[in-house]
Tab-separated table of C-alpha atoms and ligand atoms in Angstrom:
chain	number	residue	atom	x	y	z
U	30	MET	CA	0.000	0.000	0.000
U	31	THR	CA	1.381	3.427	-0.808
U	32	HIS	CA	0.314	6.475	1.085
U	33	PRO	CA	-0.303	9.531	-1.033
U	34	THR	CA	1.653	12.495	0.221
U	35	ARG	CA	-0.076	15.676	1.240
U	36	ARG	CA	1.087	17.233	-1.996
U	37	ASP	CA	-0.653	14.524	-4.058
U	38	ARG	CA	-4.091	15.660	-3.059
U	39	PRO	CA	-5.895	18.921	-2.658
U	40	VAL	CA	-6.103	19.845	1.009
U	41	GLU	CA	-9.644	19.148	2.129
U	42	GLY	CA	-11.232	20.904	5.037
U	43	PRO	CA	-12.257	18.520	7.780
U	44	SER	CA	-15.880	19.665	8.035
U	45	PRO	CA	-18.480	17.589	6.239
U	46	SER	CA	-21.877	18.870	5.163
U	47	PRO	CA	-24.319	19.782	7.934
U	48	ALA	CA	-26.160	16.513	7.232
U	49	GLY	CA	-22.971	14.471	7.695
U	50	PRO	CA	-21.685	12.733	10.817
U	51	ALA	CA	-21.369	14.725	14.018
U	52	TRP	CA	-17.640	14.008	14.305
U	53	ASP	CA	-14.882	14.188	11.747
U	54	VAL	CA	-12.807	11.618	13.602
U	55	VAL	CA	-13.416	9.332	16.555
U	56	VAL	CA	-10.152	8.265	18.203
U	57	VAL	CA	-10.467	5.096	20.253
U	58	GLY	CA	-7.779	4.735	22.925
U	59	LEU	CA	-6.135	7.650	24.714
U	60	GLY	CA	-2.667	6.368	25.475
U	61	ALA	CA	0.272	8.242	23.985
U	62	LEU	CA	-0.636	7.614	20.342
U	63	GLY	CA	-4.353	8.356	20.587
U	64	SER	CA	-3.751	11.440	22.702
U	65	ALA	CA	-1.136	12.745	20.255
U	66	ALA	CA	-3.476	12.115	17.338
U	67	ALA	CA	-6.371	13.823	19.127
U	68	TRP	CA	-4.220	16.883	19.688
U	69	ALA	CA	-2.989	17.013	16.090
U	70	LEU	CA	-6.515	16.508	14.762
U	71	ALA	CA	-7.997	19.209	16.978
U	72	ARG	CA	-5.202	21.589	15.990
U	73	ALA	CA	-6.023	20.893	12.358
U	74	GLY	CA	-9.585	22.025	13.033
U	75	ALA	CA	-11.207	18.583	12.999
U	76	ARG	CA	-14.151	17.799	15.254
U	77	VAL	CA	-12.553	15.025	17.222
U	78	LEU	CA	-13.969	12.734	19.852
U	79	GLY	CA	-11.515	10.655	21.901
U	80	LEU	CA	-12.838	7.636	23.805
U	81	GLU	CA	-10.853	5.883	26.527
U	82	GLN	CA	-12.192	2.766	28.220
U	83	PHE	CA	-10.475	3.455	31.571
U	84	GLU	CA	-9.641	6.643	33.431
U	85	LEU	CA	-7.155	8.905	31.642
U	86	GLY	CA	-3.647	8.117	32.881
U	87	HIS	CA	-4.471	4.531	33.899
U	88	HIS	CA	-1.768	1.877	34.391
U	89	ARG	CA	-3.184	-0.997	32.342
U	90	GLY	CA	-1.659	-0.204	28.953
U	91	ALA	CA	1.724	0.987	27.715
U	92	SER	CA	1.978	4.734	28.325
U	93	HIS	CA	2.234	4.966	32.125
U	94	ASP	CA	5.262	5.514	34.367
U	95	HIS	CA	7.934	8.206	34.205
U	96	ALA	CA	10.452	7.531	31.513
U	97	ARG	CA	10.864	6.406	27.909
U	98	ILE	CA	14.080	6.346	25.890
U	99	ILE	CA	14.315	8.625	22.873
U	100	ARG	CA	17.195	7.901	20.513
U	101	ARG	CA	18.375	8.275	16.961
U	102	SER	CA	20.348	5.021	16.979
U	103	TYR	CA	18.130	2.640	15.035
U	104	HIS	CA	18.751	-0.225	12.652
U	105	THR	CA	17.416	1.365	9.444
U	106	PRO	CA	17.929	4.806	7.889
U	107	GLY	CA	14.134	5.090	7.770
U	108	TYR	CA	13.851	4.907	11.554
U	109	VAL	CA	16.812	7.270	12.014
U	110	ARG	CA	15.112	9.839	9.773
U	111	LEU	CA	11.820	9.276	11.593
U	112	ALA	CA	13.597	9.785	14.926
U	113	ASP	CA	15.016	13.052	13.649
U	114	LEU	CA	11.470	14.238	12.904
U	115	ALA	CA	10.365	12.933	16.299
U	116	TYR	CA	12.882	15.196	18.047
U	117	ARG	CA	11.420	18.145	16.158
U	118	ALA	CA	7.902	17.075	17.117
U	119	TRP	CA	8.914	16.943	20.811
U	120	ALA	CA	10.482	20.412	20.467
U	121	GLU	CA	7.235	21.689	19.001
U	122	LEU	CA	5.284	20.099	21.836
U	123	GLU	CA	7.615	21.747	24.363
U	124	TRP	CA	7.080	25.082	22.657
U	125	GLU	CA	3.275	24.688	22.704
U	126	ALA	CA	3.276	23.544	26.328
U	127	GLU	CA	5.932	25.999	27.501
U	128	GLU	CA	7.468	23.067	29.369
U	129	ARG	CA	10.778	21.247	29.087
U	130	LEU	CA	10.071	17.594	28.362
U	131	LEU	CA	13.138	16.001	26.795
U	132	VAL	CA	16.121	15.343	29.044
U	133	THR	CA	19.265	14.768	26.979
U	134	THR	CA	21.531	12.225	28.631
U	135	GLY	CA	23.295	10.613	25.669
U	136	GLY	CA	22.722	6.961	24.903
U	137	LEU	CA	24.932	3.922	25.008
U	138	ASP	CA	24.088	0.782	23.015
U	139	LEU	CA	26.274	-2.032	24.351
U	140	PHE	CA	27.149	-4.934	22.037
U	141	PRO	CA	29.000	-7.942	23.450
U	142	ALA	CA	30.999	-9.897	20.824
U	143	GLY	CA	28.619	-11.970	18.681
U	144	ALA	CA	25.585	-10.118	20.097
U	145	ALA	CA	22.152	-11.240	18.906
U	146	ILE	CA	21.658	-7.688	17.635
U	147	SER	CA	24.372	-6.732	15.165
U	148	PRO	CA	25.857	-3.246	15.512
U	149	ASP	CA	26.445	-3.032	11.749
U	150	PRO	CA	22.977	-1.834	10.654
U	151	TYR	CA	22.934	0.695	13.522
U	152	ARG	CA	26.278	2.162	12.548
U	153	ALA	CA	25.477	2.083	8.829
U	154	SER	CA	22.091	3.771	9.373
U	155	LEU	CA	23.551	6.550	11.515
U	156	GLU	CA	26.307	7.091	8.956
U	157	ALA	CA	23.824	7.095	6.056
U	158	CYS	CA	21.869	9.835	7.827
U	159	GLY	CA	24.922	11.852	8.897
U	160	VAL	CA	24.251	11.367	12.609
U	161	PRO	CA	27.498	11.520	14.615
U	162	TYR	CA	28.283	8.714	17.031
U	163	GLN	CA	31.284	7.227	18.782
U	164	TRP	CA	32.295	3.564	18.685
U	165	LEU	CA	33.954	2.783	22.003
U	166	ASP	CA	35.780	-0.202	23.394
U	167	ALA	CA	34.969	-1.595	26.841
U	168	GLY	CA	37.829	0.284	28.506
U	169	GLN	CA	36.700	3.606	27.068
U	170	VAL	CA	33.133	2.969	28.232
U	171	MET	CA	34.233	2.101	31.781
U	172	ARG	CA	36.604	5.056	32.035
U	173	ARG	CA	33.820	7.409	30.971
U	174	TRP	CA	31.045	5.767	33.025
U	175	PRO	CA	32.797	3.926	35.853
U	176	ALA	CA	29.548	2.299	37.006
U	177	PHE	CA	29.753	-0.227	34.127
U	178	ARG	CA	31.574	-3.563	34.517
U	179	LEU	CA	32.123	-4.950	31.019
U	180	ASP	CA	34.057	-7.825	29.532
U	181	ALA	CA	36.811	-6.779	27.155
U	182	ASP	CA	34.836	-7.888	24.090
U	183	VAL	CA	31.966	-5.411	24.629
U	184	ARG	CA	31.695	-2.394	22.304
U	185	GLY	CA	29.638	0.716	22.955
U	186	LEU	CA	27.830	2.902	20.448
U	187	TRP	CA	27.564	6.344	22.024
U	188	GLN	CA	25.092	8.810	20.522
U	189	ALA	CA	24.965	12.144	22.272
U	190	SER	CA	21.390	13.209	21.471
U	191	ALA	CA	19.659	10.237	23.132
U	192	GLY	CA	17.716	10.880	26.292
U	193	ILE	CA	14.467	10.605	28.171
U	194	VAL	CA	10.934	11.705	27.387
U	195	PRO	CA	8.291	11.665	30.110
U	196	ALA	CA	5.684	8.937	29.654
U	197	ALA	CA	2.651	9.635	31.851
U	198	ARG	CA	3.392	13.365	32.035
U	199	GLY	CA	3.818	13.592	28.267
U	200	THR	CA	0.603	11.677	27.619
U	201	ARG	CA	-1.296	13.854	30.090
U	202	LEU	CA	0.074	16.937	28.402
U	203	LEU	CA	-1.038	15.729	24.961
U	204	GLN	CA	-4.533	15.183	26.377
U	205	ARG	CA	-4.546	18.654	27.897
U	206	LEU	CA	-3.454	20.257	24.644
U	207	ALA	CA	-6.012	18.207	22.704
U	208	ALA	CA	-8.807	19.409	24.990
U	209	ARG	CA	-7.511	22.989	24.840
U	210	SER	CA	-7.595	22.803	21.036
U	211	GLY	CA	-11.225	21.677	21.081
U	212	ALA	CA	-11.124	17.857	21.227
U	213	THR	CA	-13.755	16.134	23.333
U	214	LEU	CA	-12.102	13.415	25.413
U	215	LEU	CA	-14.299	10.975	27.294
U	216	GLU	CA	-12.763	8.640	29.843
U	217	ARG	CA	-14.421	5.485	31.219
U	218	SER	CA	-16.042	5.045	27.807
U	219	PRO	CA	-15.232	1.564	26.525
U	220	VAL	CA	-15.951	1.201	22.838
U	221	THR	CA	-17.933	-1.992	22.400
U	222	GLY	CA	-19.036	-1.635	18.786
U	223	VAL	CA	-17.477	-0.308	15.578
U	224	ARG	CA	-19.153	-0.411	12.182
U	225	ASP	CA	-17.979	0.726	8.787
U	226	LEU	CA	-21.054	2.159	7.079
U	227	GLY	CA	-19.245	2.917	3.836
U	228	GLY	CA	-19.691	6.699	3.819
U	229	SER	CA	-19.074	7.006	7.569
U	230	VAL	CA	-18.284	4.956	10.659
U	231	GLU	CA	-20.352	4.220	13.735
U	232	VAL	CA	-18.954	3.723	17.198
U	233	THR	CA	-20.814	2.490	20.272
U	234	ALA	CA	-19.446	3.359	23.686
U	235	ALA	CA	-21.015	3.282	27.106
U	236	GLY	CA	-24.538	3.066	25.676
U	237	ALA	CA	-24.109	5.941	23.215
U	238	THR	CA	-23.621	5.796	19.451
U	239	PHE	CA	-21.363	8.217	17.584
U	240	ARG	CA	-21.085	8.740	13.821
U	241	ALA	CA	-17.869	10.014	12.312
U	242	GLY	CA	-16.143	10.460	8.983
U	243	ARG	CA	-13.112	8.473	10.160
U	244	LEU	CA	-12.286	6.025	12.921
U	245	LEU	CA	-8.788	5.893	14.381
U	246	LEU	CA	-7.939	2.839	16.460
U	247	CYS	CA	-5.072	3.543	18.891
U	248	THR	CA	-5.968	0.596	21.060
U	249	ASP	CA	-2.615	-1.223	21.287
U	250	ALA	CA	-3.088	-4.478	23.268
U	251	TRP	CA	-6.860	-4.359	22.699
U	252	THR	CA	-6.642	-3.795	18.919
U	253	GLY	CA	-7.620	-7.357	17.993
U	254	ASP	CA	-11.009	-7.052	19.716
U	255	LEU	CA	-12.160	-4.114	17.602
U	256	LEU	CA	-10.560	-5.359	14.377
U	257	ALA	CA	-12.532	-8.587	14.736
U	258	GLN	CA	-15.748	-6.562	14.545
U	259	LEU	CA	-14.587	-5.267	11.181
U	260	GLY	CA	-13.750	-8.760	9.979
U	261	ALA	CA	-10.025	-7.989	10.172
U	262	GLU	CA	-7.085	-9.424	12.049
U	263	LEU	CA	-3.422	-8.582	12.642
U	264	PRO	CA	-0.811	-11.109	13.834
U	265	LEU	CA	-0.144	-9.328	17.128
U	266	VAL	CA	1.467	-10.835	20.199
U	267	VAL	CA	0.877	-9.208	23.582
U	268	THR	CA	3.430	-9.820	26.331
U	269	GLN	CA	3.355	-8.864	29.977
U	270	GLU	CA	6.534	-6.929	30.710
U	271	GLN	CA	7.819	-5.273	33.842
U	272	PHE	CA	10.259	-2.588	34.880
U	273	SER	CA	11.985	-1.994	38.198
U	274	TYR	CA	13.271	0.991	40.132
U	275	PHE	CA	16.326	0.899	42.376
U	276	HIS	CA	18.073	3.368	44.620
U	277	PRO	CA	21.703	3.095	43.511
U	278	THR	CA	24.456	2.740	46.093
U	279	ASP	CA	26.315	5.610	44.438
U	280	PRO	CA	23.627	8.155	43.441
U	281	ALA	CA	26.108	10.679	41.996
U	282	ALA	CA	27.313	8.150	39.394
U	283	PHE	CA	23.729	7.779	38.095
U	284	ALA	CA	22.685	11.430	37.894
U	285	PRO	CA	21.122	12.396	34.521
U	286	GLY	CA	23.974	14.777	33.680
U	287	ARG	CA	26.481	12.047	34.422
U	288	PHE	CA	24.929	8.742	33.354
U	289	PRO	CA	23.335	7.828	29.978
U	290	VAL	CA	20.338	5.812	28.927
U	291	TRP	CA	21.651	2.424	27.850
U	292	ILE	CA	20.563	-0.730	26.010
U	293	TRP	CA	22.234	-4.129	26.168
U	294	MET	CA	21.936	-5.294	22.534
U	295	ASP	CA	21.881	-9.033	23.038
U	296	ALA	CA	19.359	-11.757	23.866
U	297	PRO	CA	18.191	-11.236	26.511
U	298	SER	CA	18.201	-7.482	25.981
U	299	PHE	CA	18.102	-5.084	28.933
U	300	TYR	CA	17.888	-1.311	29.134
U	301	GLY	CA	18.067	1.374	31.755
U	302	PHE	CA	18.075	5.022	32.700
U	303	PRO	CA	19.861	7.443	34.967
U	304	ALA	CA	18.201	8.170	38.319
U	305	TRP	CA	15.301	10.295	37.031
U	306	PRO	CA	13.028	12.086	37.845
U	307	ASP	CA	14.145	11.606	41.448
U	308	ALA	CA	16.694	9.423	43.208
U	309	ALA	CA	15.624	6.053	41.787
U	310	LEU	CA	16.773	4.593	38.474
U	311	LYS	CA	14.718	2.424	36.168
U	312	ALA	CA	15.859	-0.741	34.396
U	313	ALA	CA	14.084	-3.561	32.584
U	314	GLN	CA	14.379	-6.456	30.202
U	315	ASP	CA	13.053	-5.833	26.689
U	316	VAL	CA	10.591	-8.523	25.524
U	317	GLY	CA	11.229	-10.714	28.539
U	318	GLY	CA	7.659	-11.468	29.521
U	319	ARG	CA	5.120	-14.198	28.913
U	320	GLN	CA	2.483	-14.007	26.224
U	321	VAL	CA	-0.881	-12.783	27.528
U	322	THR	CA	-3.964	-10.961	26.319
U	323	ALA	CA	-5.159	-7.602	27.577
U	324	SER	CA	-7.768	-9.433	29.651
U	325	SER	CA	-5.690	-12.425	30.835
U	326	ARG	CA	-2.694	-10.345	31.984
U	327	GLY	CA	-1.950	-9.971	35.681
U	328	PHE	CA	-0.426	-7.104	37.633
U	329	ASP	CA	1.920	-9.063	39.886
U	330	PRO	CA	5.557	-8.911	38.816
U	331	ASP	CA	7.186	-12.158	37.703
U	332	PRO	CA	9.911	-13.032	40.258
U	333	ALA	CA	11.965	-14.961	37.658
U	334	ALA	CA	12.079	-11.906	35.388
U	335	ALA	CA	13.002	-9.714	38.358
U	336	ASP	CA	15.859	-12.112	39.141
U	337	ARG	CA	17.098	-12.013	35.533
U	338	LEU	CA	17.225	-8.217	35.656
U	339	ALA	CA	18.874	-8.084	39.069
U	340	GLY	CA	21.434	-10.696	37.949
U	341	PHE	CA	22.309	-8.662	34.868
U	342	LEU	CA	22.634	-5.458	36.868
U	343	ARG	CA	24.735	-7.077	39.597
U	344	ARG	CA	27.128	-8.280	36.911
U	345	HIS	CA	27.320	-5.174	34.710
U	346	LEU	CA	26.108	-2.244	36.849
U	347	PRO	CA	26.570	-3.391	40.460
U	348	ALA	CA	26.208	0.070	41.971
U	349	ALA	CA	22.752	0.398	40.364
U	350	VAL	CA	21.192	-2.236	42.593
U	351	GLY	CA	21.312	-0.628	45.995
U	352	THR	CA	17.732	-0.874	47.274
U	353	HIS	CA	14.879	-2.264	45.225
U	354	VAL	CA	12.076	0.340	45.149
U	355	SER	CA	9.343	-1.142	42.981
U	356	THR	CA	8.515	-3.395	40.068
U	357	THR	CA	5.526	-2.609	37.846
U	358	THR	CA	3.963	-4.497	34.943
U	359	CYS	CA	2.972	-3.178	31.524
U	360	LEU	CA	2.005	-4.566	28.119
U	361	TYR	CA	3.991	-4.856	24.904
U	362	THR	CA	1.983	-5.348	21.725
U	363	LEU	CA	4.311	-6.743	19.092
U	364	THR	CA	4.103	-7.183	15.338
U	365	PRO	CA	6.153	-10.085	13.898
U	366	ASP	CA	8.884	-7.720	12.608
U	367	ARG	CA	8.456	-5.246	15.469
U	368	ASP	CA	7.742	-2.487	12.981
U	369	PHE	CA	4.768	-0.255	13.615
U	370	ALA	CA	1.391	-0.960	12.033
U	371	ILE	CA	0.097	2.397	10.853
U	372	GLY	CA	-2.336	3.308	8.125
U	373	PRO	CA	-5.734	2.529	6.658
U	374	LEU	CA	-7.194	-0.862	7.438
U	375	PRO	CA	-7.280	-2.770	4.129
U	376	GLY	CA	-10.856	-2.878	2.868
U	377	HIS	CA	-11.910	-0.083	5.252
U	378	ASP	CA	-10.620	3.265	3.967
U	379	ARG	CA	-12.358	5.147	6.770
U	380	VAL	CA	-10.658	3.140	9.496
U	381	LEU	CA	-7.080	3.951	10.475
U	382	VAL	CA	-4.958	1.850	12.816
U	383	ALA	CA	-1.918	2.998	14.800
U	384	LEU	CA	0.099	0.464	16.699
U	385	GLY	CA	3.547	1.227	18.072
U	386	ALA	CA	5.061	-2.280	18.438
U	387	ALA	CA	6.405	-1.418	21.895
U	388	HIS	CA	8.881	1.261	20.841
U	389	ALA	CA	6.709	4.165	19.749
U	390	PHE	CA	6.550	6.508	22.696
U	391	LYS	CA	9.472	8.529	21.360
U	392	PHE	CA	7.577	8.922	18.081
U	393	ALA	CA	4.161	9.723	19.584
U	394	PRO	CA	3.919	13.455	18.791
U	395	LEU	CA	5.186	12.800	15.257
U	396	LEU	CA	2.884	9.843	14.635
U	397	GLY	CA	-0.017	11.884	16.015
U	398	ARG	CA	0.611	14.451	13.298
U	399	ALA	CA	0.970	11.759	10.613
U	400	LEU	CA	-2.316	10.177	11.714
U	401	ALA	CA	-4.088	13.527	11.648
U	402	ASP	CA	-2.715	14.113	8.124
U	403	LEU	CA	-4.059	10.727	7.047
U	404	ALA	CA	-7.454	11.317	8.601
U	405	VAL	CA	-7.900	14.875	7.353
U	406	HIS	CA	-5.976	14.935	4.065
U	407	GLY	CA	-5.780	11.257	3.109
U	408	GLY	CA	-1.966	11.309	3.072
U	409	THR	CA	1.093	12.440	4.983
U	410	ASP	CA	4.625	13.551	4.242
U	411	VAL	CA	5.881	11.456	7.182
U	412	ASP	CA	7.252	8.241	5.671
U	413	ILE	CA	4.966	5.669	7.217
U	414	GLY	CA	4.862	3.526	4.062
U	415	PRO	CA	6.982	0.744	5.654
U	416	PHE	CA	4.363	0.357	8.379
U	417	ALA	CA	1.400	-0.329	6.079
U	418	LEU	CA	-1.069	-2.909	7.316
U	419	ASP	CA	-0.895	-4.916	4.101
U	420	ARG	CA	2.866	-5.492	4.229
U	421	PRO	CA	3.999	-9.139	4.012
U	422	ALA	CA	5.048	-9.334	7.673
U	423	LEU	CA	1.423	-8.692	8.630
U	424	THR	CA	-0.322	-10.649	5.919
U	425	THR	CA	1.844	-13.731	5.331
U	426	ALA	CA	0.945	-16.735	7.433
U	427	ASP	CA	3.838	-17.717	9.706
U	428	ALA	CA	5.933	-14.656	8.828
U	429	PRO	CA	9.254	-14.890	10.693
U	430	THR	CA	9.284	-13.106	14.032
U	431	SER	CA	12.077	-10.858	15.197
U	432	TYR	CA	11.390	-8.783	18.287
U	433	LEU	CA	14.883	-7.461	18.978
U	434	VAL	CA	15.473	-3.874	17.854
O	19	FAD	C1	7.574	-0.936	29.961
O	19	FAD	C2	7.584	-0.255	28.645
O	19	FAD	C3	8.745	0.404	28.255
O	19	FAD	C4	8.795	1.057	27.030
O	19	FAD	N1	9.916	1.749	26.707
O	19	FAD	C5	9.907	2.529	25.599
O	19	FAD	C6	10.999	3.403	25.348
O	19	FAD	O1	11.968	3.456	26.117
O	19	FAD	N2	10.933	4.205	24.250
O	19	FAD	C7	9.860	4.190	23.405
O	19	FAD	O2	9.862	4.950	22.436
O	19	FAD	N3	8.802	3.375	23.620
O	19	FAD	C8	8.810	2.559	24.691
O	19	FAD	N4	7.747	1.749	24.955
O	19	FAD	C9	6.633	1.681	24.009
O	19	FAD	C10	5.677	2.828	24.151
O	19	FAD	O3	5.524	3.191	25.498
O	19	FAD	C11	4.372	2.407	23.511
O	19	FAD	O4	4.618	2.088	22.126
O	19	FAD	C12	3.321	3.501	23.571
O	19	FAD	O5	3.201	4.042	24.866
O	19	FAD	C13	2.000	2.893	23.137
O	19	FAD	O6	0.999	3.879	23.214
O	19	FAD	P1	-0.455	3.513	22.743
O	19	FAD	O7	-1.239	4.748	22.896
O	19	FAD	O8	-0.405	2.858	21.415
O	19	FAD	O9	-0.911	2.340	23.733
O	19	FAD	P2	-1.558	2.433	25.202
O	19	FAD	O10	-0.842	3.397	26.040
O	19	FAD	O11	-1.700	1.037	25.706
O	19	FAD	O12	-2.976	3.026	24.925
O	19	FAD	C14	-3.995	2.270	24.302
O	19	FAD	C15	-5.279	2.756	24.946
O	19	FAD	O13	-6.410	2.262	24.261
O	19	FAD	C16	-7.419	2.077	25.230
O	19	FAD	N5	-8.434	1.189	24.646
O	19	FAD	C17	-8.227	-0.043	24.163
O	19	FAD	N6	-9.397	-0.571	23.721
O	19	FAD	C18	-10.348	0.354	23.960
O	19	FAD	C19	-11.751	0.388	23.734
O	19	FAD	N7	-12.411	-0.650	23.195
O	19	FAD	N8	-12.424	1.509	24.088
O	19	FAD	C20	-11.778	2.572	24.611
O	19	FAD	N9	-10.461	2.583	24.868
O	19	FAD	C21	-9.746	1.480	24.537
O	19	FAD	C22	-6.658	1.452	26.378
O	19	FAD	O14	-7.373	1.498	27.579
O	19	FAD	C23	-5.404	2.284	26.382
O	19	FAD	O15	-5.523	3.411	27.223
O	19	FAD	C24	7.671	1.039	26.172
O	19	FAD	C25	6.518	0.351	26.544
O	19	FAD	C26	6.461	-0.279	27.762
O	19	FAD	C27	5.207	-0.994	28.148
């Protein structure tokens, strides 16, 4: 599927005739992606209704907690370019909100020899996009950040612009800006019915029915339920993940101005943050949890996963694991290739889907704008073509899975 660019089509105003649906766009799901889209749509002048099944800011999805990594180091030039646009979108959000959001810490991707994730595509993609980085040996890493204990065969990719964006605070802010720009956001409004009527869509939530020109599903782990009503399916896997906070034994070594965000690029893969926003630091395993559904998941941390994380930290960042503060669960919703699924639902031009494959928080303000472009203009100049819902990874039975990015 190709997405027409904005320039391919005349710019259409979002308002239908007075006899048309009451809403231009109904956004289902107000996590980071839905909230960003609601803001961008409202800013574009669309009449937008956002429906969230739980209370805004709830902890059952993927956009809660303090911190998310933002980084340019990615394995394809396409993602590196997208990340560059994402930084601009965060800057624009900061400007609109008159609030600092992004904390630049620098980022360190650590590759042991023979790592499951090869450094080559990361380095090649950064080079192709002219993004500066440093390729460090283990000694250089440990001299610069003495908290790390690394074997001699580990290499570090240092990229100075990586950092932290606030998860719950950022999502809340997007909701606030959406409402300020005229969006109607309804919490505790589970959508139980969606229908494609051809010329419009119909959404049922909490006993009410809404008609709209477009439907945008930003429902992450719950996406399958609503797609089924439209006779559609995506090969999504939901896993129950968890992240932990620790008070480090040496707080100064983990201060945001001193310590980077980091990712261990092997299987298992781990990642972590400086101590931010207060004295505790966050660390987690990436894709380390069991497969669940949004309704079968639990909220109790898995002790075996907690042990794996603590074991890794004791070996490679011993000063990080002073006192354990908390461990919290969350959901990853994964596509087979771990690329996003973004665009019109095949066979349903009025229905758009946005799914972030468990690495999209950093892109949320950018993807919100791209989704608004799609809904209002039918195309976007953000290159979301690789994430089309009819790509082979999403349509071929038994497509190979690769969750490590
Ligand atoms: C622990 C963890 C760490 C992560 N780390 C990073 C990182 O460092 N960097 C990064 O860029 N990304 C990261 N991600 C991924 C990123 O956070 C997610 O991709 C992003 O937050 C997903 O946002 P979302 O809005 O798609 O999903 P969600 O936040 O889950 O929102 C979906 C919403 O839809 C609602 N909904 C579903 N069905 C219905 C319905 N029928 N009616 C009404 N509402 C409905 C849900 O209640 C939910 O609020 C991480 C994710 C997790 C879980």
